[in-house]
JSON list of C-alpha atoms in Angstrom, two decimals:
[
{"chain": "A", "resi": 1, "resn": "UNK", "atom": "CA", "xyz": [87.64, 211.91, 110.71]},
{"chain": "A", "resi": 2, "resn": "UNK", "atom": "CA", "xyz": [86.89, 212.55, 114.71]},
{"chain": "A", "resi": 3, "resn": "UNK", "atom": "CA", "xyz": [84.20, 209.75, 114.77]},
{"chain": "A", "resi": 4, "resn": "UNK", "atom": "CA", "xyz": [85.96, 206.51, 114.53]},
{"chain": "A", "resi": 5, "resn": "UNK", "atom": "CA", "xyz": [84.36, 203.63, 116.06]},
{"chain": "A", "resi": 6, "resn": "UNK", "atom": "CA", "xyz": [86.19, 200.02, 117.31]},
{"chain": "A", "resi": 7, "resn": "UNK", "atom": "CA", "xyz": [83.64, 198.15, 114.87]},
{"chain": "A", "resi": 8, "resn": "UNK", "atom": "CA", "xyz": [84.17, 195.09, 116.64]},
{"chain": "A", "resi": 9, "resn": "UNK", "atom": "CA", "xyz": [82.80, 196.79, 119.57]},
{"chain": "A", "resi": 10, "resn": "UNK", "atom": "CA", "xyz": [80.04, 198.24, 118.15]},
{"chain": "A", "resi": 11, "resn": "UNK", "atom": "CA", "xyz": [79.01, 195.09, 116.64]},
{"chain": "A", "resi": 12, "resn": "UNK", "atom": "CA", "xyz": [79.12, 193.94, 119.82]},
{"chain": "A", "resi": 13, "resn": "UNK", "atom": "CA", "xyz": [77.66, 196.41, 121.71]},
{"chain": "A", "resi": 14, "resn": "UNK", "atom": "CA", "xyz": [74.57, 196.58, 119.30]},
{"chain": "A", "resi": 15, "resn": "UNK", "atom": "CA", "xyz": [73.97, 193.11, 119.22]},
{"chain": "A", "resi": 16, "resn": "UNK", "atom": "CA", "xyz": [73.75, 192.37, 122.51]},
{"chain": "A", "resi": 17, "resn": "UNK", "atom": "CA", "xyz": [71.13, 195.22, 123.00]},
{"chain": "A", "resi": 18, "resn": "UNK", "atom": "CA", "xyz": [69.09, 194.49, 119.92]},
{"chain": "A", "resi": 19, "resn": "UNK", "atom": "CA", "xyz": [69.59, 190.73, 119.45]},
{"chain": "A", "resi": 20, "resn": "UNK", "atom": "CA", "xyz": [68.46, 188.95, 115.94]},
{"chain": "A", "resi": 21, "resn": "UNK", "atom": "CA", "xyz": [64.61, 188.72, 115.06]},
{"chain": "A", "resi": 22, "resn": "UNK", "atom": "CA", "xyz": [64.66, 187.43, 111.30]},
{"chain": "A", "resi": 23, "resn": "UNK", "atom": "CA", "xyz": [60.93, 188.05, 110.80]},
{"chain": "A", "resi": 24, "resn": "UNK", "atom": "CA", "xyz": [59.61, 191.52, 111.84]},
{"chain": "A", "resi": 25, "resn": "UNK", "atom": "CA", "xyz": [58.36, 192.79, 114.44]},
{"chain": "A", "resi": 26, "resn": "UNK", "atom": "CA", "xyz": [56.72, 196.24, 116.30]},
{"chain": "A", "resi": 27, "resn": "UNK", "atom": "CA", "xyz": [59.80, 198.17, 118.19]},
{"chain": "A", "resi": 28, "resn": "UNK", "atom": "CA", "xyz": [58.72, 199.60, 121.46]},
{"chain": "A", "resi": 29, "resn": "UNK", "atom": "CA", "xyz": [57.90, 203.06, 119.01]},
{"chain": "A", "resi": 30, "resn": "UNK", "atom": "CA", "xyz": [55.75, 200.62, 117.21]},
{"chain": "A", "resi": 31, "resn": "UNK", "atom": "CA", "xyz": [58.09, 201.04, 113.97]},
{"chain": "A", "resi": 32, "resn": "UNK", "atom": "CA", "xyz": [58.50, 197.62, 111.53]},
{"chain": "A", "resi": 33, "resn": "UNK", "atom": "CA", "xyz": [61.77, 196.30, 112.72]},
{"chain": "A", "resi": 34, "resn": "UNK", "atom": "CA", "xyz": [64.04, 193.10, 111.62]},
{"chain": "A", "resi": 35, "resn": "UNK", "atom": "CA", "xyz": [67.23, 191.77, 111.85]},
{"chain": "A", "resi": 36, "resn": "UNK", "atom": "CA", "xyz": [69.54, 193.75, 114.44]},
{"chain": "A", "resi": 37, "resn": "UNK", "atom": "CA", "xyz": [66.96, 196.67, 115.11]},
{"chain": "A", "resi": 38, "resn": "UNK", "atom": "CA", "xyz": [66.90, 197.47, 111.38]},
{"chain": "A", "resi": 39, "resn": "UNK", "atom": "CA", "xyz": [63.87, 199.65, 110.54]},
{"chain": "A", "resi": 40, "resn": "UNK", "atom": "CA", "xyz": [65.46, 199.89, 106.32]},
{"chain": "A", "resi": 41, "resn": "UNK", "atom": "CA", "xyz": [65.08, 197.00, 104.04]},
{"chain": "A", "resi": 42, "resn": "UNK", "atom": "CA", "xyz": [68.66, 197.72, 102.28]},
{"chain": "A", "resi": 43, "resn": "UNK", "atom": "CA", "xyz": [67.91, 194.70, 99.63]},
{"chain": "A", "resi": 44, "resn": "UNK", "atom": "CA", "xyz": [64.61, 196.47, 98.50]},
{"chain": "A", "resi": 45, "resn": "UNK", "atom": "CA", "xyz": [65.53, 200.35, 99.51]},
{"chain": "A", "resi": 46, "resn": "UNK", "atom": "CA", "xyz": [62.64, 200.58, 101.48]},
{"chain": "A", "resi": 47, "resn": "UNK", "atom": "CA", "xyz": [61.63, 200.76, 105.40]},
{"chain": "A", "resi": 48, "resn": "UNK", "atom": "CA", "xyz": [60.94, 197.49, 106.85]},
{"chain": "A", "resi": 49, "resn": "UNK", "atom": "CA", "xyz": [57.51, 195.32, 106.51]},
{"chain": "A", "resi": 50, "resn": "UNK", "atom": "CA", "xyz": [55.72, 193.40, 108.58]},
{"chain": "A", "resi": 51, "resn": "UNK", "atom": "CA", "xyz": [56.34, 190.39, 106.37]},
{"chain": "A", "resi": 52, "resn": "UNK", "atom": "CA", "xyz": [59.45, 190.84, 105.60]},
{"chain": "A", "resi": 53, "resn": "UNK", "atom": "CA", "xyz": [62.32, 188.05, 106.29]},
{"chain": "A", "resi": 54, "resn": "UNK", "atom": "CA", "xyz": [65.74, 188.21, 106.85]},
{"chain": "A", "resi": 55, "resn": "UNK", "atom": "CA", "xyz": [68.74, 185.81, 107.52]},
{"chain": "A", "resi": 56, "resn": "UNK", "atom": "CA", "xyz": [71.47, 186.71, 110.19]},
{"chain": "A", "resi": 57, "resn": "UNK", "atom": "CA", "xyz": [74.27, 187.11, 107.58]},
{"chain": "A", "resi": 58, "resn": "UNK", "atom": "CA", "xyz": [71.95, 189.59, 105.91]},
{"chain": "A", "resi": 59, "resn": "UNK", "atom": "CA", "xyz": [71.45, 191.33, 109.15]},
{"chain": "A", "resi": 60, "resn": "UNK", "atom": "CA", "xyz": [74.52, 191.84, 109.48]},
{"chain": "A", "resi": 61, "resn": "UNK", "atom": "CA", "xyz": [75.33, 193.16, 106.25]},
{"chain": "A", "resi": 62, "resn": "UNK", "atom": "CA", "xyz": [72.80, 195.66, 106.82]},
{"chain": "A", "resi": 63, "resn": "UNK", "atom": "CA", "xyz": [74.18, 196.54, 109.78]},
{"chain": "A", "resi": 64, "resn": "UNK", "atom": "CA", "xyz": [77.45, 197.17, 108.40]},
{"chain": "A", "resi": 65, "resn": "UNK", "atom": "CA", "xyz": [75.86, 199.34, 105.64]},
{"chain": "A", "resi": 66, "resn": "UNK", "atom": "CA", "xyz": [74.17, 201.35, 108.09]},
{"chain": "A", "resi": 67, "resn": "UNK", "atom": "CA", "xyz": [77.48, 201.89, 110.40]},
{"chain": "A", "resi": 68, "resn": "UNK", "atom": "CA", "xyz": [78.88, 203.85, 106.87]},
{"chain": "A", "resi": 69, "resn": "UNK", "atom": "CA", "xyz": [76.20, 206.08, 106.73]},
{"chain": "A", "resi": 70, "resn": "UNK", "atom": "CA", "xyz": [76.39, 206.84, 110.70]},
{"chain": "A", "resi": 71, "resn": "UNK", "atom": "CA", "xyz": [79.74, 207.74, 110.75]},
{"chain": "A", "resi": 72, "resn": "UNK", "atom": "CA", "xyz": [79.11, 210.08, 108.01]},
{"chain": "A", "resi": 73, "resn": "UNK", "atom": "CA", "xyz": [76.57, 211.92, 109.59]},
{"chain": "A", "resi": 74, "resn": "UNK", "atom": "CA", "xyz": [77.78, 211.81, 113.18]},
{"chain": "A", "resi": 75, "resn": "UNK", "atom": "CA", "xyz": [81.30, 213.12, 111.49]},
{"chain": "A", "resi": 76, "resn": "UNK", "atom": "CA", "xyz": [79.27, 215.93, 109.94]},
{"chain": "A", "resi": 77, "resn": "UNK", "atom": "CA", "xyz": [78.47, 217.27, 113.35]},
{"chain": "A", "resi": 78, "resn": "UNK", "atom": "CA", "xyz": [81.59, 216.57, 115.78]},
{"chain": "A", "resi": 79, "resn": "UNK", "atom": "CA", "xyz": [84.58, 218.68, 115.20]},
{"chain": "A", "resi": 80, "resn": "UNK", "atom": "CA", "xyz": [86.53, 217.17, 118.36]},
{"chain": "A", "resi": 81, "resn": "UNK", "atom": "CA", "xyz": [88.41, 213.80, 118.14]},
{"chain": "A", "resi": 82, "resn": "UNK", "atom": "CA", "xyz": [86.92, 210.70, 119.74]},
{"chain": "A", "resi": 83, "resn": "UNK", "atom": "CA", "xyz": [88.62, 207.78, 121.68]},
{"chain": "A", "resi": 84, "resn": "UNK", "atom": "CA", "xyz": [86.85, 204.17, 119.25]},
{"chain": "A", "resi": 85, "resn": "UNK", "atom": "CA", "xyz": [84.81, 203.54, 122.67]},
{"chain": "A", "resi": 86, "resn": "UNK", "atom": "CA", "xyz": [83.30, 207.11, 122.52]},
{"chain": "A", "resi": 87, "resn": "UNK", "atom": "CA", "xyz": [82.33, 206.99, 118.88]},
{"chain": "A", "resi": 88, "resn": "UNK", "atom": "CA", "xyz": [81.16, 203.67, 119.37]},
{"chain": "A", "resi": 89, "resn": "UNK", "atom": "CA", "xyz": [78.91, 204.90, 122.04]},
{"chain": "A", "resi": 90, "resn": "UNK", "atom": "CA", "xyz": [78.20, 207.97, 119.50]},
{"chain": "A", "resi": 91, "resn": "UNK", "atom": "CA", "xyz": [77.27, 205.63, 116.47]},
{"chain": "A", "resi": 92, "resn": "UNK", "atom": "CA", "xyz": [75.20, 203.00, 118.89]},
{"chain": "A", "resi": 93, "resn": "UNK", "atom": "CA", "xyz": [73.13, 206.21, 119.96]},
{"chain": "A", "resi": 94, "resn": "UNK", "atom": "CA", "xyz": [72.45, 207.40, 116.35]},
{"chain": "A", "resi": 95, "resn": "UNK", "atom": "CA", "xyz": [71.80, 203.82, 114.84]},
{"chain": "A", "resi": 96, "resn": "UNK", "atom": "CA", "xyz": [69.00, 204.23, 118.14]},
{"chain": "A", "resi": 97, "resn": "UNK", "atom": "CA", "xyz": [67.76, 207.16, 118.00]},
{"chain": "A", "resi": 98, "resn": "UNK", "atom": "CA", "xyz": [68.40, 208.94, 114.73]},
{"chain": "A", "resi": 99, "resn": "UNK", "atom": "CA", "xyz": [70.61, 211.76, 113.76]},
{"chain": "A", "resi": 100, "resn": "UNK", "atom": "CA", "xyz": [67.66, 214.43, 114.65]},
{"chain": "A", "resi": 101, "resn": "UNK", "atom": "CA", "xyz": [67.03, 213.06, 118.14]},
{"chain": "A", "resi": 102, "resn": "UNK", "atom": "CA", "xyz": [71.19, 212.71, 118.73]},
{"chain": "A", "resi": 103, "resn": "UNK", "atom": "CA", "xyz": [71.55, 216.26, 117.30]}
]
């Protein structure tokens, strides 16, 4: 695995930038967004509604399941061994921007 984040920095790292928001709100893309910057309501396995709620320890459960599936893709792509700061910096750009736009 090349892409192996710190994930306490990357917790920390994402949460500063995004805060907590436990009802939702318009990004600056105008996207549904709750929690830490999450645009996918894991509980229902759908994208995010405007009148949706959300509690901080769920946030951050959703945060961690969206790490997995980061890693995973940005591990599909990198063939080079990261320091945990870079892939940190990797993941935090993905969980941002999306694979596509990283890619």
């Amino acid at each position: 695995m090349n892409v192996n984040p710190d994930y306490d920095q990357l917790f920390k790292l994402i949460i500063n930038f995004e805060g907590f928001e436990n009802s939702a709100y318009l990004d600056s893309g105008k996207v549904p967004t709750i929690g830490i910057g999450s645009t996918w309501n894991y509980d229902k396995g759908r994208k995010v509604k405007m009148d949706d709620y959300i509690t901080k320890q769920t946030a951050i459960k959703w945060l961690e399941q969206s790490f997995v599936e980061y890693v995973k893709q940005a591990n599909l792509y990198i063939k080079v061994p990261l320091s945990p700061h870079q892939s940190a910096a990797v993941v935090d750009n993905i969980y941002n921007r999306g694979i596509g736009n990283f890619l």
